[in-house]
XYZ file of C-alpha atoms in Angstrom:
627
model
C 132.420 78.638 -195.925
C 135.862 78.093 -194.107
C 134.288 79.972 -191.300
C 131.518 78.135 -190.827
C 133.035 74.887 -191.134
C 135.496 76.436 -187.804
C 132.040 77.637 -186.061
C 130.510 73.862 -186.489
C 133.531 71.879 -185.725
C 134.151 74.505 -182.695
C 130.501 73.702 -181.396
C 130.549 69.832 -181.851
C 133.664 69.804 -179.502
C 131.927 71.839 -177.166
C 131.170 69.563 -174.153
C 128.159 71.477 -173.064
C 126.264 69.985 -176.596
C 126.258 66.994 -174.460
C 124.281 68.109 -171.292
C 121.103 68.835 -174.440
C 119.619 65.660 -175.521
C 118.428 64.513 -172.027
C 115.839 67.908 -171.765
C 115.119 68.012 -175.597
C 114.096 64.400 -175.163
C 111.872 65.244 -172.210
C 110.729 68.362 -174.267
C 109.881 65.575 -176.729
C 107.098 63.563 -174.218
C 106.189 66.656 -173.160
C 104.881 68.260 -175.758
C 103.696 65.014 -177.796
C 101.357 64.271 -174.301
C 100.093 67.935 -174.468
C 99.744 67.555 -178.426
C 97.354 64.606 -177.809
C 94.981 66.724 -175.282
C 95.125 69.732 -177.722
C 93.089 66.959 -180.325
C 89.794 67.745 -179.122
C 89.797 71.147 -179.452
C 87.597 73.055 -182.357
C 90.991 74.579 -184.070
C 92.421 71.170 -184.130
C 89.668 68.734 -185.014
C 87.156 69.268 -188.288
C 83.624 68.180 -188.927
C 82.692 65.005 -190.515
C 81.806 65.528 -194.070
C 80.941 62.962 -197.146
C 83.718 62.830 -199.603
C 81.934 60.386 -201.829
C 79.666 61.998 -204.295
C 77.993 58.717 -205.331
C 76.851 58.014 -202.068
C 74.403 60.584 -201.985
C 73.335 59.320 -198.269
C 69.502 59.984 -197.421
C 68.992 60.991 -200.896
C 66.347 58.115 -201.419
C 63.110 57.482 -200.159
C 62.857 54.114 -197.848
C 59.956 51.536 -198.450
C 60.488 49.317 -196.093
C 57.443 49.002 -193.379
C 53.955 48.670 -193.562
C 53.082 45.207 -194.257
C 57.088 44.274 -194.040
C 55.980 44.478 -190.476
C 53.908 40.789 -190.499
C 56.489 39.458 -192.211
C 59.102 40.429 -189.089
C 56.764 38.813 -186.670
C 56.259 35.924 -188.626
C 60.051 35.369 -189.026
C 60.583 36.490 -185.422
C 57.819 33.653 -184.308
C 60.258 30.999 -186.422
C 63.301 32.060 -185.232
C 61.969 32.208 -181.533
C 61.246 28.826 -181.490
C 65.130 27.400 -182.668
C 66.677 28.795 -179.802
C 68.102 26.512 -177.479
C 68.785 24.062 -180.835
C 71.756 22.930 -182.263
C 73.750 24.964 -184.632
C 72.904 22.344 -187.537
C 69.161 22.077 -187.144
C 69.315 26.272 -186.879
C 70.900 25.828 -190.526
C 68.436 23.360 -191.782
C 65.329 25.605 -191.003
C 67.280 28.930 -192.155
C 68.345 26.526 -195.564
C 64.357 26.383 -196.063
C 63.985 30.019 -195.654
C 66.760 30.949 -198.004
C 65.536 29.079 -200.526
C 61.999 29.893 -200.261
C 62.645 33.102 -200.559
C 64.320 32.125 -203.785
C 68.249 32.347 -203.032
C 71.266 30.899 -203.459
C 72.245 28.713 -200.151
C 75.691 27.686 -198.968
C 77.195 26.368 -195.881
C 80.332 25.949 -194.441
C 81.951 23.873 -191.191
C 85.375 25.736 -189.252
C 87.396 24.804 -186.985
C 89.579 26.585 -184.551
C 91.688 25.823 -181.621
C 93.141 28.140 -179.098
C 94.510 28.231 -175.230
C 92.948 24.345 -174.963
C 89.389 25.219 -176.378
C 87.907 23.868 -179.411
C 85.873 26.215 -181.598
C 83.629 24.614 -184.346
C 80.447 25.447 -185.889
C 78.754 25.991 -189.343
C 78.205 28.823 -191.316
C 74.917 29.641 -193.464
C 74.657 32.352 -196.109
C 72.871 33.154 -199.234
C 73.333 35.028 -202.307
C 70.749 37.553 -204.183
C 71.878 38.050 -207.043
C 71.471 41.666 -208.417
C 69.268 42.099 -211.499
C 71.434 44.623 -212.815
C 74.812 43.710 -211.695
C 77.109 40.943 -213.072
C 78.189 39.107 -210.258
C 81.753 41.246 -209.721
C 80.530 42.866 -206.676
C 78.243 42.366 -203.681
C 77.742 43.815 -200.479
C 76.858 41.858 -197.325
C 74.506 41.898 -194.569
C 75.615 40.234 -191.618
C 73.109 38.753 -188.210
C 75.098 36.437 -186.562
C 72.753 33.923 -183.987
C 74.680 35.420 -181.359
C 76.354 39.007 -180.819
C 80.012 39.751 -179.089
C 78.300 39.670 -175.651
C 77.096 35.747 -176.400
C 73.623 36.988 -176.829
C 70.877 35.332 -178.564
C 70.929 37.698 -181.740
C 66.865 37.232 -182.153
C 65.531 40.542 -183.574
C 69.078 40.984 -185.697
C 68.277 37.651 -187.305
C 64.837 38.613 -188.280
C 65.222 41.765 -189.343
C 68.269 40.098 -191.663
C 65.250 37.905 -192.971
C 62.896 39.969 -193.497
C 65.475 42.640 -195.467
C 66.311 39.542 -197.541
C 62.789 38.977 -198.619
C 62.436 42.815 -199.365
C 65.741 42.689 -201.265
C 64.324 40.452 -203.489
C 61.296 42.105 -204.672
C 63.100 45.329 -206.027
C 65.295 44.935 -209.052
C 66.995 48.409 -208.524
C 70.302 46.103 -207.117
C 73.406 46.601 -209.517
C 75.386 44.239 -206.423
C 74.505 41.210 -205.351
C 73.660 41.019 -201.733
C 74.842 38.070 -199.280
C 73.247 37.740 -196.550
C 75.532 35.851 -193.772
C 74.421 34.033 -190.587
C 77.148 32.649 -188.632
C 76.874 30.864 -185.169
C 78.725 33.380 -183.526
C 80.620 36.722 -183.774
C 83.718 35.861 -183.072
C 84.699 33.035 -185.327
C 82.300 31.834 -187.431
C 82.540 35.607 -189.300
C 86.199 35.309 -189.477
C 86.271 31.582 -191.251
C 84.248 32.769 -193.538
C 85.819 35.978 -194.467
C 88.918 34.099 -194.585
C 87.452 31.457 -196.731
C 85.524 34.058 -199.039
C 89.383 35.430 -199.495
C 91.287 32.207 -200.337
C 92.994 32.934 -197.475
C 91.579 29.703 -195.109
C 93.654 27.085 -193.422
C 91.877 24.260 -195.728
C 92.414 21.278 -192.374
C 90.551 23.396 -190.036
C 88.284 25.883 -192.240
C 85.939 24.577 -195.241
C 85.737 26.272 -198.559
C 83.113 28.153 -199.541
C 80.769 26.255 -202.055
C 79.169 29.747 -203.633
C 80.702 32.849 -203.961
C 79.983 36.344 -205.541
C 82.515 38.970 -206.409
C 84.807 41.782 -204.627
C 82.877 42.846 -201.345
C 82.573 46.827 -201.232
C 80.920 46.857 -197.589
C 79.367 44.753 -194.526
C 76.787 45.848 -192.752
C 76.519 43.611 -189.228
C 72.965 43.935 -186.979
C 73.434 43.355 -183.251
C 69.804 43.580 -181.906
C 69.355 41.748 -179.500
C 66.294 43.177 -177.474
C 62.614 43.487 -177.841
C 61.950 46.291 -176.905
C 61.523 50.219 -178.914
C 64.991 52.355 -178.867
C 66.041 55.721 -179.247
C 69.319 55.824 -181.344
C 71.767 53.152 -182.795
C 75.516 52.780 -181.721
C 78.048 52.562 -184.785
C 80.812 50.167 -183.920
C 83.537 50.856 -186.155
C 86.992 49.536 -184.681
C 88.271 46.609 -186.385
C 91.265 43.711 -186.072
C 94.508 45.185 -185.235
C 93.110 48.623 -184.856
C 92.627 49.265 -188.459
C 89.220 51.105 -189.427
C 86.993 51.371 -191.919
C 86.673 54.441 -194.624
C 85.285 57.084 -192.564
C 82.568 57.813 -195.494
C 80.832 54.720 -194.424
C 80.357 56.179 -191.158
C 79.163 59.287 -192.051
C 77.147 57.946 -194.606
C 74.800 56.333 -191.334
C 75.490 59.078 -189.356
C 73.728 61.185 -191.955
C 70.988 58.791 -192.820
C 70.196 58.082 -189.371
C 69.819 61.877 -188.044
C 68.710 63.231 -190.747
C 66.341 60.807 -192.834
C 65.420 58.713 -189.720
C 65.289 61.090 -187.374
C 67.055 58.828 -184.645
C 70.451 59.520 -182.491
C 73.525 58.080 -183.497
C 76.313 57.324 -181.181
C 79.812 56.027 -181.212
C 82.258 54.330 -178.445
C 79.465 53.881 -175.815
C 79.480 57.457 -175.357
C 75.529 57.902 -175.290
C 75.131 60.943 -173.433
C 77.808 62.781 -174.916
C 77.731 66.809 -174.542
C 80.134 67.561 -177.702
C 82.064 69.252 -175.183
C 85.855 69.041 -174.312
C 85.459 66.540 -171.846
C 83.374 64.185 -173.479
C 85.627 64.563 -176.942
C 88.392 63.616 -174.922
C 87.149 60.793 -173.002
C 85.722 59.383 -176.734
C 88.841 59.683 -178.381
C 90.730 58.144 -175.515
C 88.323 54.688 -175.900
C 88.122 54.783 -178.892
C 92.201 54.512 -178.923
C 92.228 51.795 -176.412
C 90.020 49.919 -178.520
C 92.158 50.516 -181.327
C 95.176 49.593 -179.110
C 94.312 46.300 -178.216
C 93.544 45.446 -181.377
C 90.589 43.168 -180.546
C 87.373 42.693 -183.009
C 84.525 44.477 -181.176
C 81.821 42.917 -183.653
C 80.768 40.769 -186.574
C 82.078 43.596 -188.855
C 85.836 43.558 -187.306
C 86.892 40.031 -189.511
C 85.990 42.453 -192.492
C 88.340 44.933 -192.293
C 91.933 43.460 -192.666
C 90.414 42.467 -196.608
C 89.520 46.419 -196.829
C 85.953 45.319 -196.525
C 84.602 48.924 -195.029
C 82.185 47.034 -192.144
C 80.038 48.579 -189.256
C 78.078 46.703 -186.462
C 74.452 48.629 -185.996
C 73.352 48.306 -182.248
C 70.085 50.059 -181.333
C 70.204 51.470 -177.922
C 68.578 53.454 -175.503
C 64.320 53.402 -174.756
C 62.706 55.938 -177.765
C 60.019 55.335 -180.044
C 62.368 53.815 -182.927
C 61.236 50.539 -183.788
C 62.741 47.419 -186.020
C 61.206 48.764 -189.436
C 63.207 52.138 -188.448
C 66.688 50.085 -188.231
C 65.458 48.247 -191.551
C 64.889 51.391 -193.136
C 68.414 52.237 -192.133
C 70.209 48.998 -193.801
C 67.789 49.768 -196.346
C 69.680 53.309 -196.955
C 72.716 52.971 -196.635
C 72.586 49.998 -198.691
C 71.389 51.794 -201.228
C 74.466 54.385 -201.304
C 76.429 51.883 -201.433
C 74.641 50.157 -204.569
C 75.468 53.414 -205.955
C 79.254 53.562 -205.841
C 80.997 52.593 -208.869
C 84.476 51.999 -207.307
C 85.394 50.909 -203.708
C 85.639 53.632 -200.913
C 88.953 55.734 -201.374
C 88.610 59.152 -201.044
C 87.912 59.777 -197.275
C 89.881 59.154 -194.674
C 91.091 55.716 -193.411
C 93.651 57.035 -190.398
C 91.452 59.000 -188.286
C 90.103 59.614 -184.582
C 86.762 60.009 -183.670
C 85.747 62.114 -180.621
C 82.003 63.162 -181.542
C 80.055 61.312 -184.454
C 80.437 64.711 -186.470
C 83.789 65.433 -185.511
C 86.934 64.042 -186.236
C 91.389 64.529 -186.726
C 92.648 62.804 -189.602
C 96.090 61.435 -189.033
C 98.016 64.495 -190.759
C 97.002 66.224 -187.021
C 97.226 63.418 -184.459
C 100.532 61.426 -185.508
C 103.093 63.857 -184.718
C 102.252 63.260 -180.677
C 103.321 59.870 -181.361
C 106.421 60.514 -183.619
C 107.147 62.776 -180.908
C 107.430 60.230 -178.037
C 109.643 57.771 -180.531
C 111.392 60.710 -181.918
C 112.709 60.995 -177.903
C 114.734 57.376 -177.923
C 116.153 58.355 -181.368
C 117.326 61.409 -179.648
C 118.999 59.495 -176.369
C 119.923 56.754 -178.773
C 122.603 59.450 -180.751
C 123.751 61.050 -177.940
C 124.748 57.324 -176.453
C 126.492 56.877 -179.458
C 128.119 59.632 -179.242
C 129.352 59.082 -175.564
C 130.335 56.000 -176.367
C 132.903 56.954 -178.279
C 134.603 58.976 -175.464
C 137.875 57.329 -174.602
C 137.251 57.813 -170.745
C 134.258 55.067 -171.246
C 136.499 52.605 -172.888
C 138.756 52.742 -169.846
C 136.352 52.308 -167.482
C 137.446 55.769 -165.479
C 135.553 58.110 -164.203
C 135.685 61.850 -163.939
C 136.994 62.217 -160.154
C 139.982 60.028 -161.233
C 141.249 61.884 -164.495
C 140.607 65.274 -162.719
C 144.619 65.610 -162.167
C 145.940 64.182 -165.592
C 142.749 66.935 -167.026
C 144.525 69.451 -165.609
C 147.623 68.902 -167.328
C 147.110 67.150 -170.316
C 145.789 69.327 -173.730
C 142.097 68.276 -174.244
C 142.468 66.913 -177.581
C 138.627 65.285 -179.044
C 138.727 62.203 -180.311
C 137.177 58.680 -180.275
C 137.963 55.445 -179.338
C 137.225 52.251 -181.010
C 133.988 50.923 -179.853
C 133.702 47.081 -178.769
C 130.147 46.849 -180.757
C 129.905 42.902 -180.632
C 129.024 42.446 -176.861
C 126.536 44.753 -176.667
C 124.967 44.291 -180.153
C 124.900 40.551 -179.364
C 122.882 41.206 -176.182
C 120.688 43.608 -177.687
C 119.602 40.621 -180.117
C 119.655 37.945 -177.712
C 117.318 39.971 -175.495
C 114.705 40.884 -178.804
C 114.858 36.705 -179.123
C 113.979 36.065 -176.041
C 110.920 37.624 -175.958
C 109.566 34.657 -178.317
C 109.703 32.424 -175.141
C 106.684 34.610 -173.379
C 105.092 35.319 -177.250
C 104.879 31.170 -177.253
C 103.632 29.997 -173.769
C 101.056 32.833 -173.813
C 99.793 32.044 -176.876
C 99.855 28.182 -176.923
C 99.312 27.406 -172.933
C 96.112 25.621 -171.608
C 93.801 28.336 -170.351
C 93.628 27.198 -166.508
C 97.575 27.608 -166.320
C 97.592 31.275 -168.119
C 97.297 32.928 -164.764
C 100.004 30.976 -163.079
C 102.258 30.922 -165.974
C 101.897 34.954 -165.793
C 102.368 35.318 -162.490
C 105.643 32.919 -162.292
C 106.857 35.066 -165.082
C 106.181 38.493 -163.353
C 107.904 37.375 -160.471
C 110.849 35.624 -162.516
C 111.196 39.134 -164.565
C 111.966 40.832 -161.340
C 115.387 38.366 -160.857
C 115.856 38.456 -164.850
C 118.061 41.381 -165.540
C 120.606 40.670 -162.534
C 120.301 37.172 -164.106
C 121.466 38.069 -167.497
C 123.982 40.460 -166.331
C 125.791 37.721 -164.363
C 125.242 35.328 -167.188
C 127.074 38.063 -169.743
C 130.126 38.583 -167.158
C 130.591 35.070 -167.206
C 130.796 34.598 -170.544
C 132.187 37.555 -171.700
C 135.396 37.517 -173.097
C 136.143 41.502 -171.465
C 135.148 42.783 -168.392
C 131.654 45.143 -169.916
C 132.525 48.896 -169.382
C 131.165 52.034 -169.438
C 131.443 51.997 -172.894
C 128.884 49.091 -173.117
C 126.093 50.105 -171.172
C 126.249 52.999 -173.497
C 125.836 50.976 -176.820
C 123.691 48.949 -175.674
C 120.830 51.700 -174.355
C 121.728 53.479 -177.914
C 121.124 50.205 -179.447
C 118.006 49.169 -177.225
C 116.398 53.142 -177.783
C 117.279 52.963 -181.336
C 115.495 50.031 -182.207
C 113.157 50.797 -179.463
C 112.171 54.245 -181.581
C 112.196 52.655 -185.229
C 109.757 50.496 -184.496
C 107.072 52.505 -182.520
C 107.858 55.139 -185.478
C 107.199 53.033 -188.212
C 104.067 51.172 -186.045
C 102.960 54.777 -185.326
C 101.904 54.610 -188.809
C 99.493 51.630 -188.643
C 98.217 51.706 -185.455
C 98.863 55.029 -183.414
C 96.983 54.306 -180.620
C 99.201 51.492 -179.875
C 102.330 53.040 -180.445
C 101.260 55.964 -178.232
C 100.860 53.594 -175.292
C 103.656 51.670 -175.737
C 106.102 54.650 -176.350
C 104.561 56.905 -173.096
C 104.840 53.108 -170.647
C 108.539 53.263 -172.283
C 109.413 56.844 -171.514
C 111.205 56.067 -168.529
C 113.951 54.096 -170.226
C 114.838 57.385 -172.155
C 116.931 58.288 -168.397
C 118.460 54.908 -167.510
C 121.938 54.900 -166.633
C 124.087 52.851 -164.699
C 123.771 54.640 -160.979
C 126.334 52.704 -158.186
C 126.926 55.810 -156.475
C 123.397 55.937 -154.901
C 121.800 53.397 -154.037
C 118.388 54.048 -153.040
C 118.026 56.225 -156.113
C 119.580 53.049 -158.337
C 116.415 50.617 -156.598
C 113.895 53.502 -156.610
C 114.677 53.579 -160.362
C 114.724 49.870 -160.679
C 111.039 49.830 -158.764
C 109.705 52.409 -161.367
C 110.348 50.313 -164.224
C 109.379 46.972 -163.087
C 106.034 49.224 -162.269
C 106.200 50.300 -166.159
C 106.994 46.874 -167.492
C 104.315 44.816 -169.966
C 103.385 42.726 -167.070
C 102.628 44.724 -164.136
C 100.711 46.947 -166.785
C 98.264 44.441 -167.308
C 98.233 42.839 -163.878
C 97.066 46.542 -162.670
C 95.029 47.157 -165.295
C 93.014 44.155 -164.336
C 92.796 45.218 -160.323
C 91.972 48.513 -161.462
C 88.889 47.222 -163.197
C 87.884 44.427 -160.973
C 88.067 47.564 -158.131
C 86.484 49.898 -160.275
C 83.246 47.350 -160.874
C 83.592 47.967 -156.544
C 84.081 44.081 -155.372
C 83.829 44.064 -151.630
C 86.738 43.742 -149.955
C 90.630 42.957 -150.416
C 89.726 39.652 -151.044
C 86.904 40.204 -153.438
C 89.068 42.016 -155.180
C 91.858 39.832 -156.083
C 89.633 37.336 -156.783
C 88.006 39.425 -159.627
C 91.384 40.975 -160.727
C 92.913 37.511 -161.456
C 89.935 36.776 -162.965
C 89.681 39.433 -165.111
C 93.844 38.734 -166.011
C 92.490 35.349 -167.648
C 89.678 36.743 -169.692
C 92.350 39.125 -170.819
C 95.149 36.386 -171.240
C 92.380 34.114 -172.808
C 91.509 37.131 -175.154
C 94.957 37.871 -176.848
C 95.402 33.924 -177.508
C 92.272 33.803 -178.938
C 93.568 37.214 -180.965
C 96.361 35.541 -182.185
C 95.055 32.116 -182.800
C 92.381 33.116 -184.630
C 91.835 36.922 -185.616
C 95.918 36.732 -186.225
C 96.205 39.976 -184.050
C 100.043 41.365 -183.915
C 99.736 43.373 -181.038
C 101.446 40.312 -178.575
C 104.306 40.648 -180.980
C 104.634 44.087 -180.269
C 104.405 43.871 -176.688
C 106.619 40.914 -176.507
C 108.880 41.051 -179.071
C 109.898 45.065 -178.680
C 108.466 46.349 -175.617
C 109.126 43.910 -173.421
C 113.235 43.500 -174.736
C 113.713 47.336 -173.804
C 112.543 46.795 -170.503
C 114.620 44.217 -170.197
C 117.594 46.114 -171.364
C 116.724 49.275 -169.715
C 116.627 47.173 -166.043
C 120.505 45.732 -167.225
C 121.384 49.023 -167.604
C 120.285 50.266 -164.229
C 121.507 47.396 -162.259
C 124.467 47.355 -164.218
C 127.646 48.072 -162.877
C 131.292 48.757 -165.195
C 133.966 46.854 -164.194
C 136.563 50.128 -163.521
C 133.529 51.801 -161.127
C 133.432 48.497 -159.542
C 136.320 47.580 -158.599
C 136.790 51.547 -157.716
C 134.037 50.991 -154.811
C 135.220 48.014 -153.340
C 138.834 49.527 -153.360
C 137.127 53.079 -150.959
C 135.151 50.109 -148.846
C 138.209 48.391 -147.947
């Protein structure tokens, strides 16, 4: 034991411990990056399978058809003609409906307000109550008047009809059914999810006046179009990136390929080959949609209550028609009658890449743990620099080369001036509330100016706060400080996509790989077209430029003529996107601008202080050889 005490205190003196971190940190993104394209391979991904017994998906025999079919054109003949009418008059006529079918009706009014807009509108929905059940659970069928895209919803709000009416006839129903019809799918679905939940803003949304009991699953039908299809596309992703339990999914996956006989497809991948390629570019939407954190559909408001909720869109030209999507509901609301307890045993972590194939989280979170695990690493070995008394003094190797020489090289550490640093660190985390409130709370014509003024004010922002910290800084800031601050800025920096890594990977991923490059900042005065070049890479890397040239690649990528053209679309496409995350966080109460804001942008911050910073003893030390 005595000699192995010797051996570890002989290698933690050893100077050449120090030159590790920086390559096992790159080692880090490395491999994390490659661990992410190893995902879609066959010894790293599984098939889908049904953990629910009760399910038992495609084990029944559908009835709906045959003279269900009059009934559809009757409703779709009644519904055609309240288009174009206001949302209240569409309620009346759908009241009469409900009720002559024989159902409990209720309405509610919302209210929402975001970048400037106004968002109001009234909710419809009815209740069958099951003949066998006892009112404690219910499952809901969703056909908003108009889909994500603003489309008239017609055929989605018949065939929601005319499955109510056959509903009612069977009395095989242990849960009571609700059948919802909001104005829209953006927030009419959301107040009254939130109001079903107790968890409304009483001044803006209304109570509900009936309810039923705990939901166990939403079905939502976006159908839009007349005409015959060939498959139907399962939107899954919901608010904030969480997902639904992956039985659910497989549960229509196996009714509609093997009972129905039609294709099923998932992140707008129709024509996918099940080959490497096509798993990889599925994942990699699917985990931008899960990234920004957006509801894709009717079914996304669900699934912060742990509501499991899909969005059925049919798609394609094929044979299939209405009664075959009916027939579809019809199943897979019949395994779900069956379940005696909510959804728990499959997965609720997971990433798709093929509708039968999928990696559960156990495989796919180390890539991200791997890219935070690298700022941890840079973070300690800061910490540990900064305790070397040469960085207290300010000095730099060149000038204690003769007193090295002579002196005995005795290790030891130096008390560390925490409170500067630590203060700035803190200051800089606060100050990304001032973009997290304009960008949320602005009028929407002056989102696009207000994000430009700030991308150009962020490029005179760190030499800003660097002058406004000498000034007011009791000490001249050292060596020592830029070194506690990066370990301060990386530390946090790595906690918090590690701990988000759990919640929403996708999102951590991104943020941690755009962040990479402030694993190697370091104050660099010697050179200084290597200090700018650096300086230029992460202004490139920072929150805003990302999604000013996201936005030009897309508006070039949809191949707008001309420079010009271009622009034009890009900035356009910036306020949709601008307009999009208010609207998140106004009224889907989406986190992600609090992660980009409030954590990535602060470590961009301090990693630009850090480059452009220069300590006082290096200073003065090049102005003295200039003179």
């Amino acid at each position: 034991m005595p000699r192995l005490l010797s051996t570890v205190l002989t290698l933690r003196r050893n100077p050449r411990l120090l030159k590790l971190p920086p390559y096992l940190s790159l080692l880090c993104i490395i491999v994390g990056v490659a661990w992410l394209l190893l995902l879609p391979l066959d010894d790293y991904s599984r098939r889908t399978y049904i953990s629910e017994n009760a399910l038992l998906p495609g084990q029944v025999h559908t009835y709906f058809g045959g003279s269900d079919q009059n009934v559809f054109r009757a409703y779709r003949h009644e519904i055609g003609a309240l288009r174009g009418k206001r949302n209240v008059e569409v309620n009346d006529e759908l009241e009469t409906i409900f009720k002559g079918i024989g159902l409990k009706v209720g309405r509610q009014n919302y209210t929402y307000y975001s970048t400037g807009s106004t968002y109001t509108g009234e909710n419809i929905y009815a209740i069958l109550q099951a003949p066998r059940g006892d009112a404690t659970e219910a499952i809901v069928l969703v056909a908003a008047w108009k889909n994500a895209k603003n489309e008239f919803n017609r055929n989605g709000v018949t065939l929601a009809l005319t499955l109510a009416r056959y509903f009612k006839r069977w009395s095989l129903w242990s849960k009571d059914i609700i059948l919802v019809v909001p104005p829209d799918s953006r927030t009419g679905i959301q107040a009254w999810v939130d109001a079903y939940h107790d968890a409304h803003d009483a001044s803006n949304v209304a109570s509900l006046p009936v309810k039923s009991g705990a939901l166990q699953g939403a079905i939502a039908i976006d159908y839009p179009y007349e005409s015959r299809f060939e498959g139907v596309h399962i939107v899954y992703d919901g608010v904030n990136g969480q997902l639904p339990n992956l039985d659910l999914i497989n549960s229509i996956g196996n009714i509609a390929t093997g009972q129905m006989g039609m294709h099923a497809f998932i992140q707008e991948r129709f024509g996918h080959s099940d080959g490497y390629d096509d798993r990889l570019k599925t994942m990699l939407r699917g985990m931008m949609n899960q990234g920004l954190g957006h509801a894709v559909g009717a079914h996304s408001s669900f699934i912060p209550y742990h509501v499991d909720a899909v969005t059925l869109q049919p798609v394609g030209n094929g044979w299939h028609d209405e009664m075959a999507l009916g027939r579809l509901v019809e199943g897979t609301f019949r395994s779900l009658n069956n379940l005696l307890e909510h959804l728990h045993q499959s997965f609720f972590f997971y990433l798709l890449m093929h509708k039968d194939r999928f990696v559960s989280i156990g495989t796919y979170l180390p890539s991200a743990m791997l890219i935070a695990t690298n700022f941890t690493i840079m973070a300690i070995l800061m910490w540990v620099k900064s305790g070397d008394p040469h960085t207290s003094r300010g000095s730099n190797k060149t000038e204690e080369k003769g007193d090295a020489a002579t002196e005995p090289a005795v290790p030891f550490t130096v008390e560390r001036d925490l409170y500067l640093p630590l203060g700035l660190v803190i200051s800089c985390h606060f100050l990304g509330a001032i973009p997290l409130f304009v960008f949320n709370h602005a009028p929407s014509n002056l989102l696009v100016p207000s994000f430009l003024v700030f991308g150009v004010f962020n490029v005179f922002l760190p030499r800003l706060v660097a002058y406004l910290v000498d000034l007011t800084a009791s000490r001249p800031f050292a060596l020592q400080h830029f070194y506690l601050l990066k370990s301060f800025s990386l530390l946090l920096l790595g906690m918090f996509l590690s701990s988000l890594a759990t919640l929403n990977f996708s999102l951590a991923f991104l943020v941690g790989l755009f962040s990479t490059p402030l694993t190697f900042t370091r104050p660099r005065s010697g050179n200084a077209a290597i200090k700018y070049g650096y300086t230029v890479l992460l202004h490139l890397m920072s929150p805003s430029s990302i999604a000013f040239g996201g936005a030009v690649a897309y508006a070039w990528g949809t191949g707008e003529p001309g420079f010009a053209g271009g622009v034009s679309a890009a900035l356009k496409i910036l306020e949709y996107v601008l307009k999009e995350a208010a609207f998140g966080w106004n009224v889907w109460g989406i986190y992600i601008p609090v992660v980009i804001w409030c954590v990535w942008w602060p470590a961009w911050l301090l990693g630009s202080i850090i480059v452009l910073g220069v300590p006082k003893a290096e200073e003065s030390r090049v102005k003295g050889k200039a003179s």
